[in-house]
């Protein structure tokens, strides 16, 4: 070592050009590394995180029901050795990047951004929620209505302490499109033909907005604000549907226009939220409908029925329900 500083013989312009080339080469190398890492992400594991599981599997390959459409026989194959997929319904295939591009309807760059954002927790169906502007400009288009089957939706129900069997009593699996993107959710139909849509990442509804009424015109009525509160009620009191009509408001904005109809029932059980709005609507109904009874004391330390069931010990919930006698 002489201690001498390196000498650049080129002009300042050459130095700048070399520096820019260096940055460009480093950027291209990083991008190639991103592509390499993305292609190495296990397709089967990624599909599992989004609720897609193989219907059969060998040492060499795994077969799935296609994530791109509804089908009863598996036509989507993943090579376990090559980490490569092929959809025999359309004869398309490729790497993890290609799969993201197709499922997200996006470019290579956008696919890499999605994959590099958080590879360990990437889920194909955890798409950015549509903005209010996008939603307004692109109304929800219902594509398919079916029984609840998708594993991701069943997992979501389980996280809310609702069984698939109970959910199927009131709800359907809804596949829909907003602005060219496809989504799916738990759907509750209202009496005007619109749908309340819920999944782990989004809450919305189609037009027209209305209440949901289920029943055979019994003399008794049970009311909740949202669908998960009613599903919770059915989990805790499965027999309630045998003697009560069930009213899901879908929004407390409908309470005032429903008072006359609610007042026609001999007995009304109110299971509304215990926030400021819900308590106000409960007070209004108790005043306008003398046959109403406030049942929210069951979950007095929680916002609503579902939160109570999710956060409380099972034995405590069961005991409190057993102590309650419906009218």
PDB file of C-alpha atoms in Angstrom:
ATOM      1  CA  UNK A   1       0.000   0.000   0.000  1.00  0.00           C
ATOM      2  CA  UNK A   2       1.455   3.374  -1.046  1.00  0.00           C
ATOM      3  CA  UNK A   3      -1.211   5.551   0.557  1.00  0.00           C
ATOM      4  CA  UNK A   4      -1.820   7.255  -2.767  1.00  0.00           C
ATOM      5  CA  UNK A   5      -5.411   8.031  -3.787  1.00  0.00           C
ATOM      6  CA  UNK A   6      -6.728   6.435  -7.002  1.00  0.00           C
ATOM      7  CA  UNK A   7      -6.518   8.710 -10.015  1.00  0.00           C
ATOM      8  CA  UNK A   8      -9.403   8.966 -12.524  1.00  0.00           C
ATOM      9  CA  UNK A   9      -8.096   9.695 -15.967  1.00  0.00           C
ATOM     10  CA  UNK A  10     -11.457  10.275 -17.615  1.00  0.00           C
ATOM     11  CA  UNK A  11     -13.349  13.538 -17.845  1.00  0.00           C
ATOM     12  CA  UNK A  12     -16.021  14.568 -15.284  1.00  0.00           C
ATOM     13  CA  UNK A  13     -18.598  13.641 -17.923  1.00  0.00           C
ATOM     14  CA  UNK A  14     -17.097  10.143 -18.196  1.00  0.00           C
ATOM     15  CA  UNK A  15     -17.138   9.830 -14.421  1.00  0.00           C
ATOM     16  CA  UNK A  16     -20.814  10.827 -14.295  1.00  0.00           C
ATOM     17  CA  UNK A  17     -21.629   8.378 -17.086  1.00  0.00           C
ATOM     18  CA  UNK A  18     -19.789   5.555 -15.344  1.00  0.00           C
ATOM     19  CA  UNK A  19     -21.594   6.343 -12.101  1.00  0.00           C
ATOM     20  CA  UNK A  20     -24.971   6.269 -13.843  1.00  0.00           C
ATOM     21  CA  UNK A  21     -24.119   2.968 -15.518  1.00  0.00           C
ATOM     22  CA  UNK A  22     -23.123   1.554 -12.157  1.00  0.00           C
ATOM     23  CA  UNK A  23     -26.439   2.596 -10.601  1.00  0.00           C
ATOM     24  CA  UNK A  24     -28.354   1.210 -13.584  1.00  0.00           C
ATOM     25  CA  UNK A  25     -26.511  -2.103 -13.452  1.00  0.00           C
ATOM     26  CA  UNK A  26     -27.085  -2.379  -9.701  1.00  0.00           C
ATOM     27  CA  UNK A  27     -30.803  -1.622 -10.152  1.00  0.00           C
ATOM     28  CA  UNK A  28     -31.114  -4.228 -12.903  1.00  0.00           C
ATOM     29  CA  UNK A  29     -29.301  -6.756 -10.733  1.00  0.00           C
ATOM     30  CA  UNK A  30     -31.630  -6.036  -7.796  1.00  0.00           C
ATOM     31  CA  UNK A  31     -34.625  -6.419 -10.100  1.00  0.00           C
ATOM     32  CA  UNK A  32     -33.272  -9.744 -11.374  1.00  0.00           C
ATOM     33  CA  UNK A  33     -32.805 -10.826  -7.786  1.00  0.00           C
ATOM     34  CA  UNK A  34     -36.421  -9.872  -7.076  1.00  0.00           C
ATOM     35  CA  UNK A  35     -37.575 -11.973 -10.017  1.00  0.00           C
ATOM     36  CA  UNK A  36     -35.438 -14.879  -8.868  1.00  0.00           C
ATOM     37  CA  UNK A  37     -36.777 -14.691  -5.323  1.00  0.00           C
ATOM     38  CA  UNK A  38     -40.347 -14.333  -6.568  1.00  0.00           C
ATOM     39  CA  UNK A  39     -40.062 -17.384  -8.827  1.00  0.00           C
ATOM     40  CA  UNK A  40     -38.766 -19.392  -5.870  1.00  0.00           C
ATOM     41  CA  UNK A  41     -41.792 -18.627  -3.694  1.00  0.00           C
ATOM     42  CA  UNK A  42     -43.598 -21.935  -3.229  1.00  0.00           C
ATOM     43  CA  UNK A  43     -46.806 -21.861  -5.263  1.00  0.00           C
ATOM     44  CA  UNK A  44     -48.602 -24.510  -3.189  1.00  0.00           C
ATOM     45  CA  UNK A  45     -47.923 -22.642   0.071  1.00  0.00           C
ATOM     46  CA  UNK A  46     -48.983 -19.338  -1.474  1.00  0.00           C
ATOM     47  CA  UNK A  47     -52.217 -20.858  -2.741  1.00  0.00           C
ATOM     48  CA  UNK A  48     -52.883 -22.296   0.712  1.00  0.00           C
ATOM     49  CA  UNK A  49     -52.562 -18.838   2.282  1.00  0.00           C
ATOM     50  CA  UNK A  50     -55.324 -17.613  -0.040  1.00  0.00           C
ATOM     51  CA  UNK A  51     -57.605 -20.553   0.762  1.00  0.00           C
ATOM     52  CA  UNK A  52     -56.807 -22.904  -2.146  1.00  0.00           C
ATOM     53  CA  UNK A  53     -55.801 -26.443  -1.174  1.00  0.00           C
ATOM     54  CA  UNK A  54     -54.954 -29.452  -3.357  1.00  0.00           C
ATOM     55  CA  UNK A  55     -57.697 -32.015  -3.922  1.00  0.00           C
ATOM     56  CA  UNK A  56     -55.017 -34.642  -4.571  1.00  0.00           C
ATOM     57  CA  UNK A  57     -51.258 -34.708  -4.265  1.00  0.00           C
ATOM     58  CA  UNK A  58     -48.336 -36.989  -5.183  1.00  0.00           C
ATOM     59  CA  UNK A  59     -44.589 -36.655  -4.744  1.00  0.00           C
ATOM     60  CA  UNK A  60     -44.327 -34.845  -8.082  1.00  0.00           C
ATOM     61  CA  UNK A  61     -47.487 -32.739  -8.416  1.00  0.00           C
ATOM     62  CA  UNK A  62     -50.520 -31.196  -6.718  1.00  0.00           C
ATOM     63  CA  UNK A  63     -53.949 -30.745  -8.318  1.00  0.00           C
ATOM     64  CA  UNK A  64     -56.313 -27.903  -7.413  1.00  0.00           C
ATOM     65  CA  UNK A  65     -59.736 -26.674  -8.379  1.00  0.00           C
ATOM     66  CA  UNK A  66     -58.868 -23.714 -10.562  1.00  0.00           C
ATOM     67  CA  UNK A  67     -58.561 -20.427  -8.625  1.00  0.00           C
ATOM     68  CA  UNK A  68     -59.792 -18.622 -11.756  1.00  0.00           C
ATOM     69  CA  UNK A  69     -63.278 -20.157 -12.047  1.00  0.00           C
ATOM     70  CA  UNK A  70     -65.767 -22.514 -10.413  1.00  0.00           C
ATOM     71  CA  UNK A  71     -65.347 -26.192 -11.212  1.00  0.00           C
ATOM     72  CA  UNK A  72     -65.987 -29.611  -9.690  1.00  0.00           C
ATOM     73  CA  UNK A  73     -63.007 -31.481 -11.172  1.00  0.00           C
ATOM     74  CA  UNK A  74     -59.470 -30.268 -10.608  1.00  0.00           C
ATOM     75  CA  UNK A  75     -57.811 -28.912 -13.754  1.00  0.00           C
ATOM     76  CA  UNK A  76     -55.059 -26.790 -12.174  1.00  0.00           C
ATOM     77  CA  UNK A  77     -51.717 -28.571 -11.671  1.00  0.00           C
ATOM     78  CA  UNK A  78     -48.594 -27.471  -9.819  1.00  0.00           C
ATOM     79  CA  UNK A  79     -45.288 -29.238 -10.445  1.00  0.00           C
ATOM     80  CA  UNK A  80     -43.720 -29.643  -7.014  1.00  0.00           C
ATOM     81  CA  UNK A  81     -40.200 -30.143  -8.373  1.00  0.00           C
ATOM     82  CA  UNK A  82     -40.215 -27.259 -10.859  1.00  0.00           C
ATOM     83  CA  UNK A  83     -42.558 -24.958  -8.868  1.00  0.00           C
ATOM     84  CA  UNK A  84     -44.529 -24.378 -12.050  1.00  0.00           C
ATOM     85  CA  UNK A  85     -48.288 -24.242 -12.585  1.00  0.00           C
ATOM     86  CA  UNK A  86     -50.510 -25.045 -15.555  1.00  0.00           C
ATOM     87  CA  UNK A  87     -54.248 -24.538 -15.942  1.00  0.00           C
ATOM     88  CA  UNK A  88     -55.562 -27.208 -18.299  1.00  0.00           C
ATOM     89  CA  UNK A  89     -58.825 -25.324 -18.653  1.00  0.00           C
ATOM     90  CA  UNK A  90     -57.084 -22.526 -20.555  1.00  0.00           C
ATOM     91  CA  UNK A  91     -53.643 -24.116 -21.208  1.00  0.00           C
ATOM     92  CA  UNK A  92     -51.959 -21.220 -19.458  1.00  0.00           C
ATOM     93  CA  UNK A  93     -49.122 -21.643 -16.998  1.00  0.00           C
ATOM     94  CA  UNK A  94     -45.927 -20.247 -15.578  1.00  0.00           C
ATOM     95  CA  UNK A  95     -44.115 -19.202 -12.426  1.00  0.00           C
ATOM     96  CA  UNK A  96     -45.378 -17.545  -9.259  1.00  0.00           C
ATOM     97  CA  UNK A  97     -45.007 -14.192 -11.002  1.00  0.00           C
ATOM     98  CA  UNK A  98     -47.231 -15.308 -13.889  1.00  0.00           C
ATOM     99  CA  UNK A  99     -49.820 -16.559 -11.419  1.00  0.00           C
ATOM    100  CA  UNK A 100     -49.914 -13.228  -9.590  1.00  0.00           C
ATOM    101  CA  UNK A 101     -50.154 -11.345 -12.883  1.00  0.00           C
ATOM    102  CA  UNK A 102     -53.177 -13.398 -13.925  1.00  0.00           C
ATOM    103  CA  UNK A 103     -54.951 -13.385 -10.567  1.00  0.00           C
ATOM    104  CA  UNK A 104     -54.283  -9.699  -9.946  1.00  0.00           C
ATOM    105  CA  UNK A 105     -54.610  -8.600 -13.583  1.00  0.00           C
ATOM    106  CA  UNK A 106     -51.382  -6.637 -13.266  1.00  0.00           C
ATOM    107  CA  UNK A 107     -47.969  -6.125 -14.893  1.00  0.00           C
ATOM    108  CA  UNK A 108     -44.672  -7.847 -14.045  1.00  0.00           C
ATOM    109  CA  UNK A 109     -43.527  -4.787 -12.118  1.00  0.00           C
ATOM    110  CA  UNK A 110     -46.768  -4.668 -10.114  1.00  0.00           C
ATOM    111  CA  UNK A 111     -46.572  -8.416  -9.457  1.00  0.00           C
ATOM    112  CA  UNK A 112     -43.035  -8.019  -8.113  1.00  0.00           C
ATOM    113  CA  UNK A 113     -44.153  -5.146  -5.911  1.00  0.00           C
ATOM    114  CA  UNK A 114     -46.946  -7.276  -4.450  1.00  0.00           C
ATOM    115  CA  UNK A 115     -44.639 -10.239  -3.923  1.00  0.00           C
ATOM    116  CA  UNK A 116     -41.732  -8.262  -2.507  1.00  0.00           C
ATOM    117  CA  UNK A 117     -43.971  -6.307  -0.153  1.00  0.00           C
ATOM    118  CA  UNK A 118     -44.301  -9.199   2.272  1.00  0.00           C
ATOM    119  CA  UNK A 119     -43.505 -12.589   0.785  1.00  0.00           C
ATOM    120  CA  UNK A 120     -44.096 -14.512   3.969  1.00  0.00           C
ATOM    121  CA  UNK A 121     -47.673 -13.281   4.291  1.00  0.00           C
ATOM    122  CA  UNK A 122     -48.610 -12.788   0.644  1.00  0.00           C
ATOM    123  CA  UNK A 123     -52.146 -13.791  -0.246  1.00  0.00           C
ATOM    124  CA  UNK A 124     -53.466 -13.645  -3.780  1.00  0.00           C
ATOM    125  CA  UNK A 125     -56.859 -12.535  -2.577  1.00  0.00           C
ATOM    126  CA  UNK A 126     -55.607  -9.866  -0.203  1.00  0.00           C
ATOM    127  CA  UNK A 127     -55.950  -7.233  -2.891  1.00  0.00           C
ATOM    128  CA  UNK A 128     -56.070  -3.523  -2.255  1.00  0.00           C
ATOM    129  CA  UNK A 129     -59.612  -2.588  -1.319  1.00  0.00           C
ATOM    130  CA  UNK A 130     -61.421  -0.565  -3.965  1.00  0.00           C
ATOM    131  CA  UNK A 131     -61.436   3.120  -3.115  1.00  0.00           C
ATOM    132  CA  UNK A 132     -64.707   5.000  -2.738  1.00  0.00           C
ATOM    133  CA  UNK A 133     -64.023   6.702  -6.074  1.00  0.00           C
ATOM    134  CA  UNK A 134     -63.360   3.379  -7.822  1.00  0.00           C
ATOM    135  CA  UNK A 135     -66.421   1.839  -6.226  1.00  0.00           C
ATOM    136  CA  UNK A 136     -68.619   4.749  -7.291  1.00  0.00           C
ATOM    137  CA  UNK A 137     -67.244   4.711 -10.833  1.00  0.00           C
ATOM    138  CA  UNK A 138     -67.426   0.908 -11.068  1.00  0.00           C
ATOM    139  CA  UNK A 139     -70.551  -0.561  -9.453  1.00  0.00           C
ATOM    140  CA  UNK A 140     -70.364  -4.085  -8.060  1.00  0.00           C
ATOM    141  CA  UNK A 141     -71.218  -6.705 -10.651  1.00  0.00           C
ATOM    142  CA  UNK A 142     -72.389 -10.031  -9.200  1.00  0.00           C
ATOM    143  CA  UNK A 143     -70.806 -12.890 -11.142  1.00  0.00           C
ATOM    144  CA  UNK A 144     -71.881 -15.974  -9.213  1.00  0.00           C
ATOM    145  CA  UNK A 145     -74.016 -16.952  -6.216  1.00  0.00           C
ATOM    146  CA  UNK A 146     -73.363 -20.352  -4.624  1.00  0.00           C
ATOM    147  CA  UNK A 147     -73.243 -22.250  -1.341  1.00  0.00           C
ATOM    148  CA  UNK A 148     -70.334 -21.272   0.922  1.00  0.00           C
ATOM    149  CA  UNK A 149     -67.470 -23.551  -0.091  1.00  0.00           C
ATOM    150  CA  UNK A 150     -64.288 -21.486  -0.394  1.00  0.00           C
ATOM    151  CA  UNK A 151     -61.772 -22.372   2.300  1.00  0.00           C
ATOM    152  CA  UNK A 152     -60.726 -18.736   2.782  1.00  0.00           C
ATOM    153  CA  UNK A 153     -64.330 -17.776   3.580  1.00  0.00           C
ATOM    154  CA  UNK A 154     -64.739 -20.739   5.907  1.00  0.00           C
ATOM    155  CA  UNK A 155     -61.560 -19.687   7.705  1.00  0.00           C
ATOM    156  CA  UNK A 156     -62.926 -16.158   7.988  1.00  0.00           C
ATOM    157  CA  UNK A 157     -66.169 -17.469   9.480  1.00  0.00           C
ATOM    158  CA  UNK A 158     -64.168 -19.574  11.916  1.00  0.00           C
ATOM    159  CA  UNK A 159     -62.216 -16.497  13.034  1.00  0.00           C
ATOM    160  CA  UNK A 160     -65.586 -14.912  13.875  1.00  0.00           C
ATOM    161  CA  UNK A 161     -66.632 -18.080  15.772  1.00  0.00           C
ATOM    162  CA  UNK A 162     -69.322 -18.906  13.192  1.00  0.00           C
ATOM    163  CA  UNK A 163     -69.675 -22.406  11.721  1.00  0.00           C
ATOM    164  CA  UNK A 164     -70.118 -22.865   7.990  1.00  0.00           C
ATOM    165  CA  UNK A 165     -73.309 -24.816   8.708  1.00  0.00           C
ATOM    166  CA  UNK A 166     -74.833 -21.856  10.537  1.00  0.00           C
ATOM    167  CA  UNK A 167     -73.666 -19.330   7.931  1.00  0.00           C
ATOM    168  CA  UNK A 168     -75.304 -21.351   5.155  1.00  0.00           C
ATOM    169  CA  UNK A 169     -78.688 -20.862   6.826  1.00  0.00           C
ATOM    170  CA  UNK A 170     -78.641 -17.184   5.893  1.00  0.00           C
ATOM    171  CA  UNK A 171     -75.730 -16.500   3.564  1.00  0.00           C
ATOM    172  CA  UNK A 172     -74.194 -17.422   0.227  1.00  0.00           C
ATOM    173  CA  UNK A 173     -70.750 -17.306  -1.331  1.00  0.00           C
ATOM    174  CA  UNK A 174     -70.745 -14.353  -3.720  1.00  0.00           C
ATOM    175  CA  UNK A 175     -68.236 -13.803  -6.511  1.00  0.00           C
ATOM    176  CA  UNK A 176     -68.268 -10.260  -7.860  1.00  0.00           C
ATOM    177  CA  UNK A 177     -66.316  -7.793  -9.963  1.00  0.00           C
ATOM    178  CA  UNK A 178     -65.374  -4.155  -9.336  1.00  0.00           C
ATOM    179  CA  UNK A 179     -63.567  -2.241 -12.067  1.00  0.00           C
ATOM    180  CA  UNK A 180     -62.196  -5.354 -13.768  1.00  0.00           C
ATOM    181  CA  UNK A 181     -60.979  -7.016 -10.553  1.00  0.00           C
ATOM    182  CA  UNK A 182     -62.650 -10.157  -9.223  1.00  0.00           C
ATOM    183  CA  UNK A 183     -63.403 -10.707  -5.547  1.00  0.00           C
ATOM    184  CA  UNK A 184     -65.455 -13.058  -3.388  1.00  0.00           C
ATOM    185  CA  UNK A 185     -67.240 -12.682  -0.065  1.00  0.00           C
ATOM    186  CA  UNK A 186     -69.898 -13.899   2.329  1.00  0.00           C
ATOM    187  CA  UNK A 187     -73.181 -12.462   1.046  1.00  0.00           C
ATOM    188  CA  UNK A 188     -76.515 -11.751   2.750  1.00  0.00           C
ATOM    189  CA  UNK A 189     -79.407 -10.905   0.454  1.00  0.00           C
ATOM    190  CA  UNK A 190     -81.763  -8.117   1.487  1.00  0.00           C
ATOM    191  CA  UNK A 191     -85.470  -8.108   0.715  1.00  0.00           C
ATOM    192  CA  UNK A 192     -85.034  -5.716  -2.204  1.00  0.00           C
ATOM    193  CA  UNK A 193     -82.533  -7.981  -3.967  1.00  0.00           C
ATOM    194  CA  UNK A 194     -79.298  -6.265  -2.941  1.00  0.00           C
ATOM    195  CA  UNK A 195     -76.396  -7.955  -1.176  1.00  0.00           C
ATOM    196  CA  UNK A 196     -74.404  -7.212   1.978  1.00  0.00           C
ATOM    197  CA  UNK A 197     -70.843  -8.406   1.297  1.00  0.00           C
ATOM    198  CA  UNK A 198     -68.251  -9.313   3.912  1.00  0.00           C
ATOM    199  CA  UNK A 199     -64.787 -10.842   3.725  1.00  0.00           C
ATOM    200  CA  UNK A 200     -61.706 -10.569   5.887  1.00  0.00           C
ATOM    201  CA  UNK A 201     -60.512  -7.411   4.118  1.00  0.00           C
ATOM    202  CA  UNK A 202     -63.599  -5.570   2.922  1.00  0.00           C
ATOM    203  CA  UNK A 203     -67.146  -4.643   3.857  1.00  0.00           C
ATOM    204  CA  UNK A 204     -69.602  -3.363   1.237  1.00  0.00           C
ATOM    205  CA  UNK A 205     -73.009  -3.744  -0.339  1.00  0.00           C
ATOM    206  CA  UNK A 206     -74.760  -3.629  -3.672  1.00  0.00           C
ATOM    207  CA  UNK A 207     -77.787  -1.554  -4.592  1.00  0.00           C
ATOM    208  CA  UNK A 208     -80.544  -1.415  -3.577  1.00  0.00           C
ATOM    209  CA  UNK A 209     -79.738  -1.207   0.123  1.00  0.00           C
ATOM    210  CA  UNK A 210     -82.428  -2.598   2.443  1.00  0.00           C
ATOM    211  CA  UNK A 211     -83.086  -4.701   5.519  1.00  0.00           C
ATOM    212  CA  UNK A 212     -82.920  -8.508   5.430  1.00  0.00           C
ATOM    213  CA  UNK A 213     -85.974 -10.331   6.789  1.00  0.00           C
ATOM    214  CA  UNK A 214     -86.022 -14.085   7.311  1.00  0.00           C
ATOM    215  CA  UNK A 215     -88.971 -16.035   8.660  1.00  0.00           C
ATOM    216  CA  UNK A 216     -92.476 -17.379   8.248  1.00  0.00           C
ATOM    217  CA  UNK A 217     -94.401 -14.466   9.695  1.00  0.00           C
ATOM    218  CA  UNK A 218     -94.182 -15.634  13.304  1.00  0.00           C
ATOM    219  CA  UNK A 219     -95.576 -13.428  16.054  1.00  0.00           C
ATOM    220  CA  UNK A 220     -92.104 -12.938  17.525  1.00  0.00           C
ATOM    221  CA  UNK A 221     -89.176 -11.003  16.072  1.00  0.00           C
ATOM    222  CA  UNK A 222     -85.425 -10.912  16.826  1.00  0.00           C
ATOM    223  CA  UNK A 223     -83.446  -7.908  15.559  1.00  0.00           C
ATOM    224  CA  UNK A 224     -79.713  -7.397  15.038  1.00  0.00           C
ATOM    225  CA  UNK A 225     -77.818  -4.611  13.331  1.00  0.00           C
ATOM    226  CA  UNK A 226     -75.466  -6.760  11.254  1.00  0.00           C
ATOM    227  CA  UNK A 227     -75.260 -10.214   9.732  1.00  0.00           C
ATOM    228  CA  UNK A 228     -72.527 -11.531  12.050  1.00  0.00           C
ATOM    229  CA  UNK A 229     -74.579 -10.633  15.108  1.00  0.00           C
ATOM    230  CA  UNK A 230     -77.513 -12.625  13.725  1.00  0.00           C
ATOM    231  CA  UNK A 231     -75.248 -15.558  12.857  1.00  0.00           C
ATOM    232  CA  UNK A 232     -73.895 -15.390  16.414  1.00  0.00           C
ATOM    233  CA  UNK A 233     -77.446 -15.471  17.747  1.00  0.00           C
ATOM    234  CA  UNK A 234     -78.152 -18.567  15.639  1.00  0.00           C
ATOM    235  CA  UNK A 235     -74.984 -20.223  16.962  1.00  0.00           C
ATOM    236  CA  UNK A 236     -75.991 -19.546  20.558  1.00  0.00           C
ATOM    237  CA  UNK A 237     -79.749 -20.095  20.176  1.00  0.00           C
ATOM    238  CA  UNK A 238     -80.255 -22.441  17.198  1.00  0.00           C
ATOM    239  CA  UNK A 239     -83.954 -22.785  18.007  1.00  0.00           C
ATOM    240  CA  UNK A 240     -84.700 -19.075  17.718  1.00  0.00           C
ATOM    241  CA  UNK A 241     -85.489 -19.362  14.020  1.00  0.00           C
ATOM    242  CA  UNK A 242     -88.259 -21.861  14.795  1.00  0.00           C
ATOM    243  CA  UNK A 243     -90.390 -19.306  16.585  1.00  0.00           C
ATOM    244  CA  UNK A 244     -89.044 -15.888  15.608  1.00  0.00           C
ATOM    245  CA  UNK A 245     -88.755 -13.964  12.398  1.00  0.00           C
ATOM    246  CA  UNK A 246     -85.225 -12.597  12.029  1.00  0.00           C
ATOM    247  CA  UNK A 247     -84.593  -8.975  11.052  1.00  0.00           C
ATOM    248  CA  UNK A 248     -81.092  -7.777  10.138  1.00  0.00           C
ATOM    249  CA  UNK A 249     -81.121  -4.006   9.751  1.00  0.00           C
ATOM    250  CA  UNK A 250     -77.845  -3.798   7.754  1.00  0.00           C
ATOM    251  CA  UNK A 251     -77.707  -0.184   8.947  1.00  0.00           C
ATOM    252  CA  UNK A 252     -79.361   1.616  11.863  1.00  0.00           C
ATOM    253  CA  UNK A 253     -80.547   4.219   9.352  1.00  0.00           C
ATOM    254  CA  UNK A 254     -83.463   1.876   8.617  1.00  0.00           C
ATOM    255  CA  UNK A 255     -84.746   1.740  12.212  1.00  0.00           C
ATOM    256  CA  UNK A 256     -87.116   4.694  12.017  1.00  0.00           C
ATOM    257  CA  UNK A 257     -88.802   3.532   8.825  1.00  0.00           C
ATOM    258  CA  UNK A 258     -89.217   0.027  10.284  1.00  0.00           C
ATOM    259  CA  UNK A 259     -90.974   0.988  13.533  1.00  0.00           C
ATOM    260  CA  UNK A 260     -94.500   0.446  12.192  1.00  0.00           C
ATOM    261  CA  UNK A 261     -93.656  -2.994  10.840  1.00  0.00           C
ATOM    262  CA  UNK A 262     -91.780  -3.954  13.998  1.00  0.00           C
ATOM    263  CA  UNK A 263     -94.701  -2.778  16.106  1.00  0.00           C
ATOM    264  CA  UNK A 264     -96.980  -5.391  14.512  1.00  0.00           C
ATOM    265  CA  UNK A 265     -95.154  -8.219  16.324  1.00  0.00           C
ATOM    266  CA  UNK A 266     -96.371  -9.389  19.730  1.00  0.00           C
ATOM    267  CA  UNK A 267     -92.831  -9.796  21.088  1.00  0.00           C
ATOM    268  CA  UNK A 268     -89.604  -8.198  19.858  1.00  0.00           C
ATOM    269  CA  UNK A 269     -86.109  -9.055  21.095  1.00  0.00           C
ATOM    270  CA  UNK A 270     -83.490  -6.336  20.461  1.00  0.00           C
ATOM    271  CA  UNK A 271     -79.852  -7.415  20.030  1.00  0.00           C
ATOM    272  CA  UNK A 272     -78.460  -4.109  18.795  1.00  0.00           C
ATOM    273  CA  UNK A 273     -74.927  -2.762  19.240  1.00  0.00           C
ATOM    274  CA  UNK A 274     -73.946  -1.154  22.507  1.00  0.00           C
ATOM    275  CA  UNK A 275     -72.240   1.857  20.945  1.00  0.00           C
ATOM    276  CA  UNK A 276     -73.812   5.319  21.058  1.00  0.00           C
ATOM    277  CA  UNK A 277     -75.830   4.813  17.859  1.00  0.00           C
ATOM    278  CA  UNK A 278     -77.024   1.317  18.759  1.00  0.00           C
ATOM    279  CA  UNK A 279     -78.098   2.310  22.269  1.00  0.00           C
ATOM    280  CA  UNK A 280     -79.964   5.280  20.812  1.00  0.00           C
ATOM    281  CA  UNK A 281     -81.839   3.057  18.357  1.00  0.00           C
ATOM    282  CA  UNK A 282     -82.638   0.592  21.144  1.00  0.00           C
ATOM    283  CA  UNK A 283     -84.120   3.413  23.219  1.00  0.00           C
ATOM    284  CA  UNK A 284     -86.177   4.573  20.235  1.00  0.00           C
ATOM    285  CA  UNK A 285     -87.625   1.107  19.596  1.00  0.00           C
ATOM    286  CA  UNK A 286     -88.419   0.558  23.271  1.00  0.00           C
ATOM    287  CA  UNK A 287     -90.405   3.792  23.143  1.00  0.00           C
ATOM    288  CA  UNK A 288     -92.142   3.248  19.789  1.00  0.00           C
ATOM    289  CA  UNK A 289     -92.704  -0.496  20.152  1.00  0.00           C
ATOM    290  CA  UNK A 290     -93.887  -1.319  23.714  1.00  0.00           C
ATOM    291  CA  UNK A 291     -93.567  -5.059  23.103  1.00  0.00           C
ATOM    292  CA  UNK A 292     -89.784  -4.736  22.607  1.00  0.00           C
ATOM    293  CA  UNK A 293     -87.198  -6.013  25.067  1.00  0.00           C
ATOM    294  CA  UNK A 294     -83.547  -4.956  25.189  1.00  0.00           C
ATOM    295  CA  UNK A 295     -81.334  -8.065  25.200  1.00  0.00           C
ATOM    296  CA  UNK A 296     -78.003  -6.267  24.940  1.00  0.00           C
ATOM    297  CA  UNK A 297     -77.352  -6.811  28.660  1.00  0.00           C
ATOM    298  CA  UNK A 298     -76.019 -10.197  27.553  1.00  0.00           C
ATOM    299  CA  UNK A 299     -72.942  -8.522  26.104  1.00  0.00           C
ATOM    300  CA  UNK A 300     -72.894  -5.339  28.172  1.00  0.00           C
ATOM    301  CA  UNK A 301     -69.092  -5.181  28.277  1.00  0.00           C
ATOM    302  CA  UNK A 302     -68.737  -5.536  24.511  1.00  0.00           C
ATOM    303  CA  UNK A 303     -69.738  -3.610  21.403  1.00  0.00           C
ATOM    304  CA  UNK A 304     -71.952  -6.314  19.931  1.00  0.00           C
ATOM    305  CA  UNK A 305     -72.999  -9.967  20.010  1.00  0.00           C
ATOM    306  CA  UNK A 306     -70.211 -11.245  17.803  1.00  0.00           C
ATOM    307  CA  UNK A 307     -67.438  -9.455  19.673  1.00  0.00           C
ATOM    308  CA  UNK A 308     -68.807 -10.925  22.915  1.00  0.00           C
ATOM    309  CA  UNK A 309     -68.690 -14.473  21.527  1.00  0.00           C
ATOM    310  CA  UNK A 310     -65.234 -14.069  19.989  1.00  0.00           C
ATOM    311  CA  UNK A 311     -63.579 -12.533  23.040  1.00  0.00           C
ATOM    312  CA  UNK A 312     -65.337 -14.370  25.880  1.00  0.00           C
ATOM    313  CA  UNK A 313     -64.794 -17.834  27.291  1.00  0.00           C
ATOM    314  CA  UNK A 314     -67.128 -20.412  25.767  1.00  0.00           C
ATOM    315  CA  UNK A 315     -68.428 -21.616  29.143  1.00  0.00           C
ATOM    316  CA  UNK A 316     -69.228 -18.080  30.240  1.00  0.00           C
ATOM    317  CA  UNK A 317     -71.176 -17.372  27.062  1.00  0.00           C
ATOM    318  CA  UNK A 318     -73.050 -20.662  27.277  1.00  0.00           C
ATOM    319  CA  UNK A 319     -73.998 -20.095  30.917  1.00  0.00           C
ATOM    320  CA  UNK A 320     -75.274 -16.579  30.296  1.00  0.00           C
ATOM    321  CA  UNK A 321     -77.364 -17.753  27.352  1.00  0.00           C
ATOM    322  CA  UNK A 322     -78.853 -20.590  29.415  1.00  0.00           C
ATOM    323  CA  UNK A 323     -79.921 -18.063  32.041  1.00  0.00           C
ATOM    324  CA  UNK A 324     -81.908 -16.090  29.470  1.00  0.00           C
ATOM    325  CA  UNK A 325     -85.494 -16.938  28.635  1.00  0.00           C
ATOM    326  CA  UNK A 326     -86.832 -15.563  25.387  1.00  0.00           C
ATOM    327  CA  UNK A 327     -90.414 -14.349  25.409  1.00  0.00           C
TER     328      UNK A 327
END
